[in-house]
mmCIF file of C-alpha atoms in Angstrom:
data_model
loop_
_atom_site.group_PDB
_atom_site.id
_atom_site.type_symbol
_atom_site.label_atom_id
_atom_site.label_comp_id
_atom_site.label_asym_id
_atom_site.label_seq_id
_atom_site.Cartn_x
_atom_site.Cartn_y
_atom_site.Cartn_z
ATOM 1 C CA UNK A 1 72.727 -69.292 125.861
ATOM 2 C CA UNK A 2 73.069 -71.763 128.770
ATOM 3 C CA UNK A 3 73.402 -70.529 132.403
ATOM 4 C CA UNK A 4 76.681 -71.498 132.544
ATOM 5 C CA UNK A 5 77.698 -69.713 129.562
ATOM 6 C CA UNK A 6 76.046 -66.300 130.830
ATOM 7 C CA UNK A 7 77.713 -66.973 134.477
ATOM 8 C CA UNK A 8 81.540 -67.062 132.637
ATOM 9 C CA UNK A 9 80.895 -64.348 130.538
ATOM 10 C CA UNK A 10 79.390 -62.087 133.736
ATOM 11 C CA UNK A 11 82.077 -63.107 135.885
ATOM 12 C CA UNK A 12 84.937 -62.519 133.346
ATOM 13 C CA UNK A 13 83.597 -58.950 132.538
ATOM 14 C CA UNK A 14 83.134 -58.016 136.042
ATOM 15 C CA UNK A 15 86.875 -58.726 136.349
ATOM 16 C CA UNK A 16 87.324 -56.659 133.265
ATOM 17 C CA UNK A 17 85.529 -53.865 134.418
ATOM 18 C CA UNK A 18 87.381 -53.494 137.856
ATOM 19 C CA UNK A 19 90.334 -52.522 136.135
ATOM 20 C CA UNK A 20 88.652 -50.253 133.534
ATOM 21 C CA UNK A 21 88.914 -46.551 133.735
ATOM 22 C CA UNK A 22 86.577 -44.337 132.350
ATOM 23 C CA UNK A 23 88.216 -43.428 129.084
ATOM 24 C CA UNK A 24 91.236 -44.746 126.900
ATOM 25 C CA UNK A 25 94.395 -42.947 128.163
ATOM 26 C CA UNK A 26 95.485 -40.166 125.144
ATOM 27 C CA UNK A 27 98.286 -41.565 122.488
ATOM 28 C CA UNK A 28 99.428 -37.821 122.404
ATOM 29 C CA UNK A 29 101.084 -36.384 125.450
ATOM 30 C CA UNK A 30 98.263 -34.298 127.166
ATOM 31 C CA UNK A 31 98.214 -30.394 127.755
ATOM 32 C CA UNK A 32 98.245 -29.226 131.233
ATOM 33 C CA UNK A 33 95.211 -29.246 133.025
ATOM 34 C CA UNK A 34 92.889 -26.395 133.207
ATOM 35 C CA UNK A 35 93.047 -24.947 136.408
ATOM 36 C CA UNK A 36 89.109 -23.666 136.023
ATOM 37 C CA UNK A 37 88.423 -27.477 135.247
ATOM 38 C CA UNK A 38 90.502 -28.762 138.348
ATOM 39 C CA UNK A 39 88.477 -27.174 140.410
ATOM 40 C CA UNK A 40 84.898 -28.524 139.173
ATOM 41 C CA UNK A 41 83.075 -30.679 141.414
ATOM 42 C CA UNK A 42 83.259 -34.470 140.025
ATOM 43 C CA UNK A 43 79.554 -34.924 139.757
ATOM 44 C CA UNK A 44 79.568 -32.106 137.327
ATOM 45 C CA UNK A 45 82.222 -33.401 135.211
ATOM 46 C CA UNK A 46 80.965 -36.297 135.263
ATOM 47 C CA UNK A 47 77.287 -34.544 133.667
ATOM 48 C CA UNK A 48 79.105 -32.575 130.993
ATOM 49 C CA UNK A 49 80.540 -36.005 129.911
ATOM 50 C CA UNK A 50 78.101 -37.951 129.995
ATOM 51 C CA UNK A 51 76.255 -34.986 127.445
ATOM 52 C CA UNK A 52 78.715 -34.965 125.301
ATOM 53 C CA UNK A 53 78.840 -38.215 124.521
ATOM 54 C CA UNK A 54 75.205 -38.036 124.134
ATOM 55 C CA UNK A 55 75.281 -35.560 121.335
ATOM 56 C CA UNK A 56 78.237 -37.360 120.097
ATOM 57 C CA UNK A 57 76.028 -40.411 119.937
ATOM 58 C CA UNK A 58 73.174 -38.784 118.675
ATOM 59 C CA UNK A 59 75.388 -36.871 115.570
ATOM 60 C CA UNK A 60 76.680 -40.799 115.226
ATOM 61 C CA UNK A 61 72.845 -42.390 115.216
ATOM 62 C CA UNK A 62 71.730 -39.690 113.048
ATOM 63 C CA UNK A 63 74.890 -39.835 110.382
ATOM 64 C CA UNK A 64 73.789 -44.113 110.348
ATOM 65 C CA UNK A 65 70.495 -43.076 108.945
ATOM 66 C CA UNK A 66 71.686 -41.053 106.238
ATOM 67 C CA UNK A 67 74.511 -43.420 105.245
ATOM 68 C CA UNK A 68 71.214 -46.425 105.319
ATOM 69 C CA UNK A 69 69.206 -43.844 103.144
ATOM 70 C CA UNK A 70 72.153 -43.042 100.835
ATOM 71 C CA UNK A 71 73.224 -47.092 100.522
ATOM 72 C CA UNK A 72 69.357 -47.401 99.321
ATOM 73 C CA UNK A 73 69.502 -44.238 97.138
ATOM 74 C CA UNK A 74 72.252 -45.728 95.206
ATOM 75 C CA UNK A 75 70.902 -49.146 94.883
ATOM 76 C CA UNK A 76 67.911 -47.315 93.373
ATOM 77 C CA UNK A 77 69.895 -45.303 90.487
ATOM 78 C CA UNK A 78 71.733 -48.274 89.607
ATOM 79 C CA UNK A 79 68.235 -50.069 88.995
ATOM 80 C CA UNK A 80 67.168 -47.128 87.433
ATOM 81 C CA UNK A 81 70.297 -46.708 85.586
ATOM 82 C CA UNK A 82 69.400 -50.583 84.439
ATOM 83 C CA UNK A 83 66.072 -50.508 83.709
ATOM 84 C CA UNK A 84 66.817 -46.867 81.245
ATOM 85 C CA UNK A 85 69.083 -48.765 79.554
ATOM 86 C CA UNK A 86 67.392 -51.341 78.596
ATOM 87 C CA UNK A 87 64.631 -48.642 77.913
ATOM 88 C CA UNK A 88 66.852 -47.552 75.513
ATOM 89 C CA UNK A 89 67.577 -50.820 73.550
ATOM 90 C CA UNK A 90 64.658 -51.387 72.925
ATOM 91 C CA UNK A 91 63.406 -47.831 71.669
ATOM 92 C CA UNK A 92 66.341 -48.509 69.239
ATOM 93 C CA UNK A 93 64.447 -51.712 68.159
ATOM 94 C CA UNK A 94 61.102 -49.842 67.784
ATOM 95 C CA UNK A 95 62.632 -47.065 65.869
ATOM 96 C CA UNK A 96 64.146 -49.862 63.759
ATOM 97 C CA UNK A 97 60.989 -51.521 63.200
ATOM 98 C CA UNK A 98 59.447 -48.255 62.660
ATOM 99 C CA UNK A 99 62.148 -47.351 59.921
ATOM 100 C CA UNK A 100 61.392 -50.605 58.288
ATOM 101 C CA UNK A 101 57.953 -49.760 58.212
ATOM 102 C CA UNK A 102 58.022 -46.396 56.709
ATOM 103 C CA UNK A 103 60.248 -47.800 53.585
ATOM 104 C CA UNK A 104 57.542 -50.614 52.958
ATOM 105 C CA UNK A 105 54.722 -47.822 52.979
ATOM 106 C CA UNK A 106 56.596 -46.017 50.651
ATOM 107 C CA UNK A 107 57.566 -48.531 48.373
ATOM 108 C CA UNK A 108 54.266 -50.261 48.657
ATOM 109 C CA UNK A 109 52.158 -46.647 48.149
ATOM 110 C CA UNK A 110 49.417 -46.336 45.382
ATOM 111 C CA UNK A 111 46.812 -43.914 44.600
ATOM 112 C CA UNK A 112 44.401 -46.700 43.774
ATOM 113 C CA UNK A 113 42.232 -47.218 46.895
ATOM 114 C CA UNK A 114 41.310 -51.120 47.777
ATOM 115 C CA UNK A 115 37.645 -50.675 47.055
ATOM 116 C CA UNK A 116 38.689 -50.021 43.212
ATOM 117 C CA UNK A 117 41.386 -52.593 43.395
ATOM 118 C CA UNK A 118 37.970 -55.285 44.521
ATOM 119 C CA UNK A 119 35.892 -54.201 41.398
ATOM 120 C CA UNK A 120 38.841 -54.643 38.849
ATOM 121 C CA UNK A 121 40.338 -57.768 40.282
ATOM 122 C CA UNK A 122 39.991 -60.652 38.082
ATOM 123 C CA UNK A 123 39.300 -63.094 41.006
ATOM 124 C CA UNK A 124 37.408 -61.292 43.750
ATOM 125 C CA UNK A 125 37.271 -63.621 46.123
ATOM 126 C CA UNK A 126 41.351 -63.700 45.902
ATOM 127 C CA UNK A 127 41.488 -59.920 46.472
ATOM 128 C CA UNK A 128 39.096 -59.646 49.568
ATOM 129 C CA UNK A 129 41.738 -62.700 50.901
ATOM 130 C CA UNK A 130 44.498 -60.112 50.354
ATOM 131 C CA UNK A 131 42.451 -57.494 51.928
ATOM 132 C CA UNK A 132 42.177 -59.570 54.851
ATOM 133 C CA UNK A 133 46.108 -59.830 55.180
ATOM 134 C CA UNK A 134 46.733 -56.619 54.435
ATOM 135 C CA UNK A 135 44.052 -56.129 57.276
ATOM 136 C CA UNK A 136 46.663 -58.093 59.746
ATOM 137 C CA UNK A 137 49.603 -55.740 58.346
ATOM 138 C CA UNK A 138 47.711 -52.744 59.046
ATOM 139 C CA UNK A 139 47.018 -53.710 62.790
ATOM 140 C CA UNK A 140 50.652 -54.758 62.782
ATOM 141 C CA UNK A 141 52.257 -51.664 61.232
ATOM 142 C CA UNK A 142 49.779 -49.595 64.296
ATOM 143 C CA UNK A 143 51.345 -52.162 66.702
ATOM 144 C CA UNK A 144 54.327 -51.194 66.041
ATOM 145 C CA UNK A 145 53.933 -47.471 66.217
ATOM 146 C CA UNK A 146 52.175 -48.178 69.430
ATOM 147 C CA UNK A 147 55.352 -49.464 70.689
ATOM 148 C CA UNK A 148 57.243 -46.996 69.506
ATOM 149 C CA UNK A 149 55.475 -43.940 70.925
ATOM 150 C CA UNK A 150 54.942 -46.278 74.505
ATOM 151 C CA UNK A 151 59.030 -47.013 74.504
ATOM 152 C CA UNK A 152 59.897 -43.150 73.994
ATOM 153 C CA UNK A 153 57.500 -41.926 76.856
ATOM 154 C CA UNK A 154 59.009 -44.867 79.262
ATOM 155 C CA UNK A 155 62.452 -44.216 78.350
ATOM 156 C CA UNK A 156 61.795 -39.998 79.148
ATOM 157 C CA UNK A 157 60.517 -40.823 82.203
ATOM 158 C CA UNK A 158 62.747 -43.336 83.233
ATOM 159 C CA UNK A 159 64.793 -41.016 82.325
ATOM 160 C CA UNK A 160 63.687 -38.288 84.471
ATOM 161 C CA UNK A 161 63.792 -40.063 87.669
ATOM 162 C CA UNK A 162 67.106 -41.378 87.206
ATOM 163 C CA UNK A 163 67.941 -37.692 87.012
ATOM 164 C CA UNK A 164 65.972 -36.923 89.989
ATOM 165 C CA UNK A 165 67.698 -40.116 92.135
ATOM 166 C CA UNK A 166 70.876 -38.690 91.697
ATOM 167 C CA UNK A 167 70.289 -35.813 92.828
ATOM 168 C CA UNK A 168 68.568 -36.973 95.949
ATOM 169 C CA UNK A 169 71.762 -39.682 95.886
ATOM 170 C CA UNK A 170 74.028 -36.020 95.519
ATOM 171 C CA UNK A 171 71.798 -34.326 98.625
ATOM 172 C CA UNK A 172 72.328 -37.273 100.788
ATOM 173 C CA UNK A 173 76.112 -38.160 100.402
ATOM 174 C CA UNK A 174 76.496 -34.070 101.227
ATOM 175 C CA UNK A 175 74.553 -34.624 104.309
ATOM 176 C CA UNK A 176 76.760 -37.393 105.014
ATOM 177 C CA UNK A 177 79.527 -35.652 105.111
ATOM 178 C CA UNK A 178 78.250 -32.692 107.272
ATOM 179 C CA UNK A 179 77.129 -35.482 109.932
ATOM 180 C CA UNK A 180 80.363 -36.952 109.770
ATOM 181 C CA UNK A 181 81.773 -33.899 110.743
ATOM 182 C CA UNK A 182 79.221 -32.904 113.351
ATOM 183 C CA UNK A 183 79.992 -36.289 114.980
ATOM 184 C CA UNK A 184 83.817 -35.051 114.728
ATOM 185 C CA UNK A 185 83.127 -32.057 116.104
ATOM 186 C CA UNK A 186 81.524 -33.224 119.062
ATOM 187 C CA UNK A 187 84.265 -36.577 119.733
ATOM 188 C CA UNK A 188 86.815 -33.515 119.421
ATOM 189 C CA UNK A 189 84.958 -32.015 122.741
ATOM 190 C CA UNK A 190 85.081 -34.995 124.628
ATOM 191 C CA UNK A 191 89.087 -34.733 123.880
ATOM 192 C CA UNK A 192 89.299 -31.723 124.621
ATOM 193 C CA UNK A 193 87.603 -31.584 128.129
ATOM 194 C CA UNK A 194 89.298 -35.206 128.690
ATOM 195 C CA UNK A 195 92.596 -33.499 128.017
ATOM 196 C CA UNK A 196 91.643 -30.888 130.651
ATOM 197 C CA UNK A 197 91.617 -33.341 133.450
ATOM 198 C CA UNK A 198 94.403 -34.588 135.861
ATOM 199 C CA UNK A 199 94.685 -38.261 136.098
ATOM 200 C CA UNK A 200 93.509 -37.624 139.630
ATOM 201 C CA UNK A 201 90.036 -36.489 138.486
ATOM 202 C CA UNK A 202 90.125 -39.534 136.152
ATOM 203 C CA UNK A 203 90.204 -41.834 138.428
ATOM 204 C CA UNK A 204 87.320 -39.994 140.428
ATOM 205 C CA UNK A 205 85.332 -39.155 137.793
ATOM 206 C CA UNK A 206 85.892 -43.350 137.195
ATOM 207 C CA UNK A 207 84.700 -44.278 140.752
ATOM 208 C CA UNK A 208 82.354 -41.579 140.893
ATOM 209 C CA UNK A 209 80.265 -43.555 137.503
ATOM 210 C CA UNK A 210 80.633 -47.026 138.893
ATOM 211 C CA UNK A 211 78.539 -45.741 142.291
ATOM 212 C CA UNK A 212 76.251 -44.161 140.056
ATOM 213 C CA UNK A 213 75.497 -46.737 137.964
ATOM 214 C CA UNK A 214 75.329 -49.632 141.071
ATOM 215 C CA UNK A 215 72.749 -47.236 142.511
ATOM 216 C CA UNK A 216 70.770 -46.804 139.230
ATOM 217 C CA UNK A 217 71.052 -50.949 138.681
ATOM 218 C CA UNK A 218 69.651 -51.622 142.784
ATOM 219 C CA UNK A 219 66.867 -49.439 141.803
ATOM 220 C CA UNK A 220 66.394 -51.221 138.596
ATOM 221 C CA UNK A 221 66.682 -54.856 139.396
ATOM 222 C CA UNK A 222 64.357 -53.906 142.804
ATOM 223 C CA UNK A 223 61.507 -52.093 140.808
ATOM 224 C CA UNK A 224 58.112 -53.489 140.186
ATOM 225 C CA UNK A 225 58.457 -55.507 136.665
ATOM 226 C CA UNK A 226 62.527 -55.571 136.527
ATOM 227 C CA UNK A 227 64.054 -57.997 134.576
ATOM 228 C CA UNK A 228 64.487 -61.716 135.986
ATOM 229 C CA UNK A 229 67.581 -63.175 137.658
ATOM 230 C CA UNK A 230 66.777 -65.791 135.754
ATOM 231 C CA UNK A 231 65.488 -65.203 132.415
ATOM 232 C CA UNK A 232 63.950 -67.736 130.406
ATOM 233 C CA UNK A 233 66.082 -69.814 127.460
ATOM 234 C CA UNK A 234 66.238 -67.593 124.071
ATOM 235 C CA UNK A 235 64.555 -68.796 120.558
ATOM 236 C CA UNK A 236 67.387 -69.961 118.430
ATOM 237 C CA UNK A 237 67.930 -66.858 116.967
ATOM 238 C CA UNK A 238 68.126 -65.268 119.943
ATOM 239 C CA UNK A 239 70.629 -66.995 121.367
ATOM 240 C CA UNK A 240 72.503 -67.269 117.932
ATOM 241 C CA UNK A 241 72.474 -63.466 118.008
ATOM 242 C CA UNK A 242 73.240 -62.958 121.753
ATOM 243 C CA UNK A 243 76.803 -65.503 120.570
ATOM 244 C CA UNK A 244 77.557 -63.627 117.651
ATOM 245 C CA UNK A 245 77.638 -60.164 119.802
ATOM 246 C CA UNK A 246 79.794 -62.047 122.870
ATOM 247 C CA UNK A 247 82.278 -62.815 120.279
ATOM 248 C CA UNK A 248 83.233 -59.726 119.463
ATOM 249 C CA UNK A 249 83.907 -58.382 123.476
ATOM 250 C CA UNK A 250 86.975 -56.460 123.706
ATOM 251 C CA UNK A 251 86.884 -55.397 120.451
ATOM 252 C CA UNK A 252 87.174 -51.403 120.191
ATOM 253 C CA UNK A 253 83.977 -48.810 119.631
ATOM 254 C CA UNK A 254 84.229 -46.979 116.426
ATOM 255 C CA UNK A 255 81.121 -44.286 115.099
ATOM 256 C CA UNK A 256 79.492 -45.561 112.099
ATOM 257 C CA UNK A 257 80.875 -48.834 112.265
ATOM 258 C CA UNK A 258 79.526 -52.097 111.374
ATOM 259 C CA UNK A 259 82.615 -54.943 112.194
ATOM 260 C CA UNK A 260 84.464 -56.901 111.649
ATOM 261 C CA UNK A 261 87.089 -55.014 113.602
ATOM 262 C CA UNK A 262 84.948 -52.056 115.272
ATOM 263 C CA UNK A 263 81.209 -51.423 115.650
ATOM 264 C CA UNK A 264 79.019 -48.487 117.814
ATOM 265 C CA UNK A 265 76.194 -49.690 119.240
ATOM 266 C CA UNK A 266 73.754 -50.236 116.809
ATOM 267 C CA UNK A 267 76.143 -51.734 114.650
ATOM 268 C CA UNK A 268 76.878 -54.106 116.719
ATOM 269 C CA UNK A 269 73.130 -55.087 117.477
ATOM 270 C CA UNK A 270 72.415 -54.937 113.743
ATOM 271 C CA UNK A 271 75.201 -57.312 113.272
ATOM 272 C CA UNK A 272 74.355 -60.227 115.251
ATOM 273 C CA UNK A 273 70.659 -60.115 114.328
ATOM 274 C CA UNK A 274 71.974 -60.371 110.474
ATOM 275 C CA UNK A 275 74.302 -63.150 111.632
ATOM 276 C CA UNK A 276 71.456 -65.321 112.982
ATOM 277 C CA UNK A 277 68.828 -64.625 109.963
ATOM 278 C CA UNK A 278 67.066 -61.959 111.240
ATOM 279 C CA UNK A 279 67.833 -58.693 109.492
ATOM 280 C CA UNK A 280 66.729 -55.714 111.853
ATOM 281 C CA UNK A 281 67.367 -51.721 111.423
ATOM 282 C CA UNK A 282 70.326 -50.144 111.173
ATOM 283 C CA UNK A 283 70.159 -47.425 113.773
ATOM 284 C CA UNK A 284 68.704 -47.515 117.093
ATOM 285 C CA UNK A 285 66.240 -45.248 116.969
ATOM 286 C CA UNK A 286 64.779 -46.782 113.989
ATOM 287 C CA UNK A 287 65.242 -50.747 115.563
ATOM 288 C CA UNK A 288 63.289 -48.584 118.686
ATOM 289 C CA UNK A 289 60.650 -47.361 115.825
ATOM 290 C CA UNK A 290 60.113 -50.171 114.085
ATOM 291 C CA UNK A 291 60.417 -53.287 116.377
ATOM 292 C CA UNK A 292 58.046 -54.686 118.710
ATOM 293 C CA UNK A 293 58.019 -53.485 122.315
ATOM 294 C CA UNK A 294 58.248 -55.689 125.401
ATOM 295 C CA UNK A 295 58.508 -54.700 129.190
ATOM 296 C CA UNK A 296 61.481 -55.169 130.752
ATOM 297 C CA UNK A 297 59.964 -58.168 132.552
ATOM 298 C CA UNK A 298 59.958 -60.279 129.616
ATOM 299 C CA UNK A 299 63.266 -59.951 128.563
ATOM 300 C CA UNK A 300 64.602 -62.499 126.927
ATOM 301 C CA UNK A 301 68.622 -62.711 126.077
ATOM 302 C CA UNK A 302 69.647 -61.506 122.965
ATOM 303 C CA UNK A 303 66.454 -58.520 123.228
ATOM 304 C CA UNK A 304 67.504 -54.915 122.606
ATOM 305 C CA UNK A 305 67.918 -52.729 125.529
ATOM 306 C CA UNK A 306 67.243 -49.002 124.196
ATOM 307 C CA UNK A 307 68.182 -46.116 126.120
ATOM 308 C CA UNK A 308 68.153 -42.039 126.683
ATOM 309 C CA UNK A 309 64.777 -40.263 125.759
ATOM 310 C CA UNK A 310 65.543 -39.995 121.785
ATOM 311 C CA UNK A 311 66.876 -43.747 121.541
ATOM 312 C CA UNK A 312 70.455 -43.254 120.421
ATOM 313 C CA UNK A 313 72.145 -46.605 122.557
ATOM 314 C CA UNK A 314 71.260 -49.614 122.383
ATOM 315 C CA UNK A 315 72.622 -52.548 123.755
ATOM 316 C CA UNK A 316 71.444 -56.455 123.927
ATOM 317 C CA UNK A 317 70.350 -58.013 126.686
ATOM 318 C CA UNK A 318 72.681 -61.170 128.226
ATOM 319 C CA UNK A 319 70.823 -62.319 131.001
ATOM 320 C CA UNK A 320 70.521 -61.823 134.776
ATOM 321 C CA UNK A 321 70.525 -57.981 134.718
ATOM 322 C CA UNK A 322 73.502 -57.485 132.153
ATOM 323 C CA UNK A 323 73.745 -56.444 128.968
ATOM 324 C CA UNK A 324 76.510 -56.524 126.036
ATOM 325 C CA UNK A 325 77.016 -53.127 123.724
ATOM 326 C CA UNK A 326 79.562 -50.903 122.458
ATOM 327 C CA UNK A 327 79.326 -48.228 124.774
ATOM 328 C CA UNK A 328 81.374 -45.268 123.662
ATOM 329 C CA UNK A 329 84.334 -43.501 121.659
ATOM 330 C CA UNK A 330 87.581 -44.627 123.560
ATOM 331 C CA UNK A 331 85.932 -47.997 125.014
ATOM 332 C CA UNK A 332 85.546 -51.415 123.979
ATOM 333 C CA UNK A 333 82.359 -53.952 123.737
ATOM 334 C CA UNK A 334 81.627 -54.843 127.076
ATOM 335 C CA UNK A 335 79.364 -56.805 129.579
ATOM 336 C CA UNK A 336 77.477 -54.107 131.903
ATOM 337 C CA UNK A 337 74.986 -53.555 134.212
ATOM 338 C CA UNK A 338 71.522 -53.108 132.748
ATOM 339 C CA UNK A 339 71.024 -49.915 134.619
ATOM 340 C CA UNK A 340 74.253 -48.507 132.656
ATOM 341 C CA UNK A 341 72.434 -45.654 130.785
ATOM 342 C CA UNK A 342 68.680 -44.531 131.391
ATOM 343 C CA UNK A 343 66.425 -46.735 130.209
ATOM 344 C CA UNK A 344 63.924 -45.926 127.144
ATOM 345 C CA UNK A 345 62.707 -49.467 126.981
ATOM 346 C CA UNK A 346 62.781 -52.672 125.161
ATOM 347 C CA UNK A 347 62.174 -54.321 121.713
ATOM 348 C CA UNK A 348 62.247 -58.010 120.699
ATOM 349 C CA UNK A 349 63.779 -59.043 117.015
ATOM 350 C CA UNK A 350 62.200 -62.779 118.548
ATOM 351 C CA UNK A 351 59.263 -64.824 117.749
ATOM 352 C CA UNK A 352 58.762 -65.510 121.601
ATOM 353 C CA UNK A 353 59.014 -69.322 121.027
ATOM 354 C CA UNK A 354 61.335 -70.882 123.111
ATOM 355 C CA UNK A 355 64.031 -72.306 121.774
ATOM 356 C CA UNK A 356 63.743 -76.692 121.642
ATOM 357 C CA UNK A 357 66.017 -78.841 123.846
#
């Protein structure tokens, strides 16, 4: 992404975000305000807020990883599913073969043994030729029972662990749904104590966040090893990535989604890796898990950002400080300041190599 590029996008959101307020105004017409509430100091509004959303976020993060798990899970009985099936065809071929077999023993059967069949054969060099073939059939006829008894033990145990993935694919879609409504639980509390609030307190709580996170950005940016002013030019994916997420600013936050229309965070940053050809984890805390780490100082745009202690935000990294993510229920995807949330760290989807002129 060129300099000029980053400096529009930067400029335009810092417009944006002078008129945001804190939260999306309710559809509903609002209760009255909670006279205990009203009285609250701002600062400790503002920190029961900020925690719910946090365990919102974390009930969302945690109800991606299940949903990843159960989209596996039932990729895996279908496979199973194919593979008992065609376990089953061909156990009905062996037991055909099989069937076959038994009628030609017992249409073929005598009680003279082939030793006694050699001594009265009127050409015995003829009848140890047809001892050799009926050698061949032998081995054959054992072949085939081989098969037979290997094809019934796969097919059981295919059988078996289809049985056993769905019931793991049963377990997980029930865990789905109590995460789904944890995370609906816990959205339902932001309401509520949103609800509780005159649009007075709004606004402060609104002011109160921007100085908060201006401080917590100074400190950043001025810290030993912050992130450049100038950072250096993405890798082609990067930058494809970094595009990808740009394009969808504006567009509203939604738990557990993945776009077109909404994403949460990791969504989002899952999203435009997969656009550019780099597939990367689902959930934040795994993409935190499971990708390389970098220090802030060699950021690169289109990097991950990954914040709180147990990794459940993420964001990508634009350039000069700022970052693009979905930040939260009631918001839309946004250009911040790096120093939004607290930072965890920093992971790379990238090669490192620098993208050719």
């Amino acid at each position: 992404m060129s300099g000029s590029l980053l400096r529009r996008v930067c400029t335009a959101a810092v417009a944006v975000a002078a008129q945001a307020v804190l939260v999306a105004a309710p559809a509903a017409a609002a209760p009255e305000p909670d006279p205990v509430v009203a009285d609250r100091p701002v600062a400790e509004l503002l920190t029961d807020l900020r925690r719910l959303y946090r365990e919102a976020e974390k009930a969302t993060e945690t109800y991606n990883a299940t949903e990843e798990r159960l989209k596996r899970q039932r990729a895996e009985v279908t496979r199973l599913d194919g593979e008992l099936a065609r376990a089953r065809l061909s156990l009905h071929h062996s037991r055909g073969a099989a069937g076959r077999l038994a009628r030609q023993q017992y249409q073929n059967s005598t009680d003279i043994s082939p030793y006694v069949r050699l001594l009265l054969a009127r050409d015995p060099q003829h009848a140890l030729d047809q001892g050799h073939v009926i050698g061949r059939l032998a081995r054959g006829r054992a072949e085939t029972v081989g098969r037979l008894t290997g094809t019934e033990r796969r097919a059981d145990e295919l059988a078996r662990k289809a049985r056993e993935a769905l019931d793991r694919r049963l377990t997980l879609a029930a865990d789905s749904r109590k995460q789904r409504d944890d995370v609906t639980g816990r959205l339902n509390d932001v309401e509520e104590l949103l609800a509780s609030l005159t649009p007075e307190q709004l606004t402060a709580l609104a002011d109160f966040e921007k100085r908060d996170i201006d401080k917590a950005q100074q400190q950043v940016m001025s810290a030993p090893g912050a992130p450049g002013t100038a950072p250096p030019e993405p890798t082609r994916a990067g930058d494809a990535a970094l595009r990808y997420a740009v394009q969808q600013i504006g567009k509203p936050y939604e738990w557990g989604a993945e776009g077109p229309g909404t994403y949460d965070c990791s969504g989002l940053t899952s999203e435009a890796w997969a656009s550019a050809g780099t597939p990367i984890p689902r959930t934040s805390q795994e993409q935190w898990a499971r990708l390389p780490h970098i220090p802030l100082s060699a950021l690169r745009p289109g990097d991950l950002v990954v914040y709180h202690p147990d990794a459940t935000h993420v964001a990508l990294y634009l350039g000069a400080g700022m970052i693009v993510h979905a930040p939260r229920t009631g918001e839309r995807i946004t250009v911040a300041p790096i120093a939004t949330l607290p930072i965890l760290g920093a992971v790379t989807p990238q090669d490192r190599q620098p993208n050719p002129l």
